Short mmCIF file of C-alpha atoms in Angstrom, two decimals:
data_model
loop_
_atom_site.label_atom_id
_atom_site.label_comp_id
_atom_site.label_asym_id
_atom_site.label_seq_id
_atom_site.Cartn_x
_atom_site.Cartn_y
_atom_site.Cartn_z
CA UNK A 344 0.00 0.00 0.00
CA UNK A 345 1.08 3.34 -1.13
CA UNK A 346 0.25 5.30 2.51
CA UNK A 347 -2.53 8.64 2.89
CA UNK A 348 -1.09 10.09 -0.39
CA UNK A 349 -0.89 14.43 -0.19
CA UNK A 350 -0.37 16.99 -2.52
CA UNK A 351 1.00 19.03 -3.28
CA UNK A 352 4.12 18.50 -1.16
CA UNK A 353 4.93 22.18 -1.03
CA UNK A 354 3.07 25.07 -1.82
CA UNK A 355 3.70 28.91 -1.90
CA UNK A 356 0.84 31.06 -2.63
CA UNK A 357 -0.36 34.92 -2.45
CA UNK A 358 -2.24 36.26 -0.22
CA UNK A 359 -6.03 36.75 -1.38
CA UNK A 360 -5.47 33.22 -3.66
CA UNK A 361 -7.43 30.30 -3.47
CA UNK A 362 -5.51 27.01 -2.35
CA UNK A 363 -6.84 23.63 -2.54
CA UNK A 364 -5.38 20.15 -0.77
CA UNK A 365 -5.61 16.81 -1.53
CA UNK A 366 -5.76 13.81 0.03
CA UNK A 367 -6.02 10.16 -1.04
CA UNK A 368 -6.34 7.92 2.25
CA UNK A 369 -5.39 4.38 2.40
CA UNK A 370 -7.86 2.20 0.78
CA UNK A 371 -10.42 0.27 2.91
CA UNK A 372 -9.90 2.74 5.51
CA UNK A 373 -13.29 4.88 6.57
CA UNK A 374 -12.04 7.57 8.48
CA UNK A 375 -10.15 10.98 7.44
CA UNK A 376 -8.39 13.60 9.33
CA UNK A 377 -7.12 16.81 8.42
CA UNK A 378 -4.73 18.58 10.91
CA UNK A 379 -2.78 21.51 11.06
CA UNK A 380 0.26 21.68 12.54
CA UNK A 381 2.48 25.17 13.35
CA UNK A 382 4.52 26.32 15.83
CA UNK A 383 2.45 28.20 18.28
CA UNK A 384 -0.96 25.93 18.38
CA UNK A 385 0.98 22.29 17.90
CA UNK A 386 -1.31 19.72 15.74
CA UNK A 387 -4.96 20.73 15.56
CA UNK A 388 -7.97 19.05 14.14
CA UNK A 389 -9.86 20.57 11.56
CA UNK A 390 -12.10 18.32 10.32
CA UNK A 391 -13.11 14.85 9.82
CA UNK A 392 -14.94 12.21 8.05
CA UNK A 393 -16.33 9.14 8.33
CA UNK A 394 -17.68 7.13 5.28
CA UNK A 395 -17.27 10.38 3.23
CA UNK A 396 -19.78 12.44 5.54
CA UNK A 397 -18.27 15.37 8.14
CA UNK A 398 -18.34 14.20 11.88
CA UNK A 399 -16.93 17.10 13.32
CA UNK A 400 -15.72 20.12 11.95
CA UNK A 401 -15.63 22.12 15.19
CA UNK A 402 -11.80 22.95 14.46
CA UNK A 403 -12.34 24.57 11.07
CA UNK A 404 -11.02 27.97 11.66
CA UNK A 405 -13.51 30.25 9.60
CA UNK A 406 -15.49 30.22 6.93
CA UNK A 407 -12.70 30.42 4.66
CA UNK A 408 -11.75 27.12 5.14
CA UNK A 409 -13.81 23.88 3.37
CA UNK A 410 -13.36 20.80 3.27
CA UNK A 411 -14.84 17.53 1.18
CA UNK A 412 -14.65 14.33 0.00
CA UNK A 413 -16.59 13.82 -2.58
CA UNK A 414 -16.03 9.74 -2.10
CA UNK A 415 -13.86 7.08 -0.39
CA UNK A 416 -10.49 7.87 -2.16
CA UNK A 417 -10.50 11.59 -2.43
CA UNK A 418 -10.51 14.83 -0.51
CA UNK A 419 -9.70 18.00 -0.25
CA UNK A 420 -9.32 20.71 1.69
CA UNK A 421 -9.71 24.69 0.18
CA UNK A 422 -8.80 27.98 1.93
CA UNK A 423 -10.06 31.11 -0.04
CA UNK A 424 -8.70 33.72 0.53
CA UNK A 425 -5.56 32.59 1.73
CA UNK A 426 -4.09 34.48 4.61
CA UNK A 427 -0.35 34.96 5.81
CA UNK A 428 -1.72 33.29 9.35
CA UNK A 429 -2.73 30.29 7.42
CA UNK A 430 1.00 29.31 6.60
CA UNK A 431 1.34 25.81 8.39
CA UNK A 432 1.96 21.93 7.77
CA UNK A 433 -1.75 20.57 6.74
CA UNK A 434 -1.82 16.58 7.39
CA UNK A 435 -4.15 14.41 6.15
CA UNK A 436 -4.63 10.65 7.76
CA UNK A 437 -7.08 7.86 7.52
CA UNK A 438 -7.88 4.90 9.80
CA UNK A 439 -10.25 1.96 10.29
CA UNK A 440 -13.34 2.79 12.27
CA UNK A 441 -13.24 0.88 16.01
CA UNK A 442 -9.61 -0.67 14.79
CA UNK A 443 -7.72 2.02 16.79
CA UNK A 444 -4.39 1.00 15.52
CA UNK A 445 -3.91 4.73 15.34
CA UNK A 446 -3.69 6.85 12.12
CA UNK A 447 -1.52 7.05 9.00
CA UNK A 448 -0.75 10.46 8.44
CA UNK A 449 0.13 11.83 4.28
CA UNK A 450 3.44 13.57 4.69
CA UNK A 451 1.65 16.86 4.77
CA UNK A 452 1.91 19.79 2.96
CA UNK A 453 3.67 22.94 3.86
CA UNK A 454 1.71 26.10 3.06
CA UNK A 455 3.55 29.58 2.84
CA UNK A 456 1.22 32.27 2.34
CA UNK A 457 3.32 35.37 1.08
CA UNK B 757 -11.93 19.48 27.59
CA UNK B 758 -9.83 16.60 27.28
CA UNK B 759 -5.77 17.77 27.07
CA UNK B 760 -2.31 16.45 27.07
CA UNK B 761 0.63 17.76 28.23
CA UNK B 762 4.46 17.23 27.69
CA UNK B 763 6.19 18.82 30.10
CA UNK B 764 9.59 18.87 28.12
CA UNK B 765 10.00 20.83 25.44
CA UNK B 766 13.74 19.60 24.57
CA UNK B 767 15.75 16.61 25.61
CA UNK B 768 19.21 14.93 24.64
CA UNK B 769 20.53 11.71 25.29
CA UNK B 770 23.91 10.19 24.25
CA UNK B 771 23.52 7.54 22.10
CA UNK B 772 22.93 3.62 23.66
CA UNK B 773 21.47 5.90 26.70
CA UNK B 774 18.20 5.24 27.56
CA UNK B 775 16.07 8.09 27.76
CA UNK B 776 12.37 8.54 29.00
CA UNK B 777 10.00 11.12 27.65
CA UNK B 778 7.14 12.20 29.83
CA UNK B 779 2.90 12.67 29.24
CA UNK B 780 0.33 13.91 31.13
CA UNK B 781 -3.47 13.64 29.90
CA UNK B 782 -6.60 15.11 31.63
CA UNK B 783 -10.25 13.18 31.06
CA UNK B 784 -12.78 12.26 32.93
CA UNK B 785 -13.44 8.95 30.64
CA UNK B 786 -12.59 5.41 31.57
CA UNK B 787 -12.05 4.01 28.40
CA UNK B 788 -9.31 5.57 25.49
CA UNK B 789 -6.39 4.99 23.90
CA UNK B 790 -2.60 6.52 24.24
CA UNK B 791 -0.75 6.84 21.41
CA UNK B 792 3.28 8.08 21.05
CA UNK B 793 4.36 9.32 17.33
CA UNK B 794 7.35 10.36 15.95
CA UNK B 795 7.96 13.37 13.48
CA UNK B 796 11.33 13.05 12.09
CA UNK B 797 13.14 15.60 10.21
CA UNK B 798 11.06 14.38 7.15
CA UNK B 799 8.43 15.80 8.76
CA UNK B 800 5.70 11.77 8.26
CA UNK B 801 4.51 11.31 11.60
CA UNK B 802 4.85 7.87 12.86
CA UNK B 803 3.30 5.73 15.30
CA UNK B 804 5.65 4.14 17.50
CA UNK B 805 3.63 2.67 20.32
CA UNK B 806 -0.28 2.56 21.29
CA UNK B 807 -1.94 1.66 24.76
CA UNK B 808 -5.36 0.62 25.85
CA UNK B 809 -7.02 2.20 29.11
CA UNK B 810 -8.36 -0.86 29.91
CA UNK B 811 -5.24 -2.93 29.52
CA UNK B 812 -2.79 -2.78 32.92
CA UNK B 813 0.13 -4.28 31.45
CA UNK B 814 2.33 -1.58 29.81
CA UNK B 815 3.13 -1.99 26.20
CA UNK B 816 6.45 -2.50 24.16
CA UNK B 817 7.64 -2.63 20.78
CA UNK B 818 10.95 -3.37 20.41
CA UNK B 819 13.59 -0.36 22.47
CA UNK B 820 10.55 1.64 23.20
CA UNK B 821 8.02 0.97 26.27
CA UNK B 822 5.75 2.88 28.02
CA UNK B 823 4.59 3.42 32.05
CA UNK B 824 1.15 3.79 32.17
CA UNK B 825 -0.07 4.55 34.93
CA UNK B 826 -3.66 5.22 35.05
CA UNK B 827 -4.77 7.09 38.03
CA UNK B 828 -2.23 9.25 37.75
CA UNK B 829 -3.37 10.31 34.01
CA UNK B 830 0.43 9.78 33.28
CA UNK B 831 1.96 7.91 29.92
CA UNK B 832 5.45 7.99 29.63
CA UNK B 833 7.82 7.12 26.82
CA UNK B 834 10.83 5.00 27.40
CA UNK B 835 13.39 4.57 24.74
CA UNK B 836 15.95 2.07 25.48
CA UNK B 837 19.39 1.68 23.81
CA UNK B 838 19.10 5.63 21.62
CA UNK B 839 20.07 5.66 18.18
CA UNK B 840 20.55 8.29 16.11
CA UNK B 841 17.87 7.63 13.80
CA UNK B 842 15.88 8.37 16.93
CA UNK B 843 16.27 12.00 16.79
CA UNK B 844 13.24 13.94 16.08
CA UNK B 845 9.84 15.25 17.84
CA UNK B 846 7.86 13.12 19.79
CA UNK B 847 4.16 13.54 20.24
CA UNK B 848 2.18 12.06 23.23
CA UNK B 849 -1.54 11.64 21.97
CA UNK B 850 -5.15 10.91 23.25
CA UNK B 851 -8.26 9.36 21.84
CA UNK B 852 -11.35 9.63 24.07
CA UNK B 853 -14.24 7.12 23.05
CA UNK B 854 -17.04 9.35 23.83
CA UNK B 855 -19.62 8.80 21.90
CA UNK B 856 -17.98 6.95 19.31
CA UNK B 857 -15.23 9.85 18.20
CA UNK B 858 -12.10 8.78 16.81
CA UNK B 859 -10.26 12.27 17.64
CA UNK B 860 -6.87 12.49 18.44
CA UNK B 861 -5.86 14.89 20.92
CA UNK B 862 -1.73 15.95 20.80
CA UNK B 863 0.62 17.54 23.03
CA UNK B 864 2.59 20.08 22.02
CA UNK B 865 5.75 17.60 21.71
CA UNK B 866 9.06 17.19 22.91
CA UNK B 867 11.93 17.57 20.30
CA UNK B 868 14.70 14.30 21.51
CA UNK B 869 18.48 14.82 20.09
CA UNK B 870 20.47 11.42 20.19
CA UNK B 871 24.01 12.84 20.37
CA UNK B 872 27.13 10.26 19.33
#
């Protein structure tokens, strides 16, 4: 198995641009995470899913920030407009409902909002 | 709210040393799961070692082990024998099993340096 593929790897935007992140979890796993991770606030939960529908997005920061997955192998996570405070390491990971072996976390993206 | 704390920002060890990393967690639940990951330089998080609430007998994988000890809301990582390939941040994390979420909950991490 390939792992929670992300991409971009890196990306470097404007402020006032639209940026969109994607995600492909591992397959057979029902459960996605996306997480933010920066200095200051550590590793936060945005969002997550379970069979494709949004459990709790109680971490989303504003309404600038969306998230989807429009089915089992795909989502993606938008911030428009893009801010300078948004820079930060955006994980995605998947799991197994009840399996709690844990997440597999993507190998994130770094976002630099200039 | 549920939280977890790590105490030590920065640590070093020589390497063979054994070091131990330290966790605290706050919940009212009886039943979760403890998780340790690693974030090397390459930035993947990795889970080294997992624990069950329910189970009293600490867990070990290989060099690493953990003290769990449950009543005082305390999870500690021990890392036996350092290597170098052990550098990097470690993140103590919590997953309450109220009403069915899967959340993790992180510290803020402790960043270990294996010196040679």
């Amino acid at each position: 198995d390939a792992g929670v593929i992300q991409s971009p790897r890196h990306e470097v935007t404007e402020m006032g641009q639209e940026v969109t992140l994607r995600c492909k979890p591992i397959s057979g796993h029902n459960s996605l995470f996306w997480y933010r991770q920066t200095m200051m606030r550590g590793l936060e939960l945005l969002i997550y899913f379970n069979n494709n529908v949004p459990i709790d997005d109680s971490g989303m920061p504003e309404d600038r920030f969306s998230a989807k997955m429009p089915n089992a192998s795909f989502s993606t996570l938008k911030i428009q407009p893009s801010e300078p405070r948004d820079s930060a390491v955006y994980f995605c990971a998947s799991s197994l409902t009840g399996g709690w072996g844990g997440y597999t976390f993507g190998s994130g993206t770094r976002l630099t909002v200039v | 709210a549920q939280t977890v704390t790590q105490s030590q920002p920065e640590m070093s060890v020589q390497e063979a040393e054994t070091v131990t990393l330290s966790c605290t967690y706050d919940t009212s639940e009886n039943n979760y799961y403890l998780f340790w990951y690693k974030q090397p330089p390459s930035r993947q998080m990795i889970l080294v070692i997992r624990q069950e609430a329910y189970k009293q007998q600490n867990a070990t994988e290989n060099r690493f082990s953990v003290n769990f000890q449950k009543a005082a809301k305390s999870f500690s990582l021990k890392i036996s024998d350092s290597q170098l390939g052990d550098t990097a941040m470690y993140f103590c994390a919590f997953a309450p099993l109220q009403g069915g979420s899967e959340k993790l909950v992180f510290g803020k991490g402790t960043k270990l340096t294996v010196n040679p």
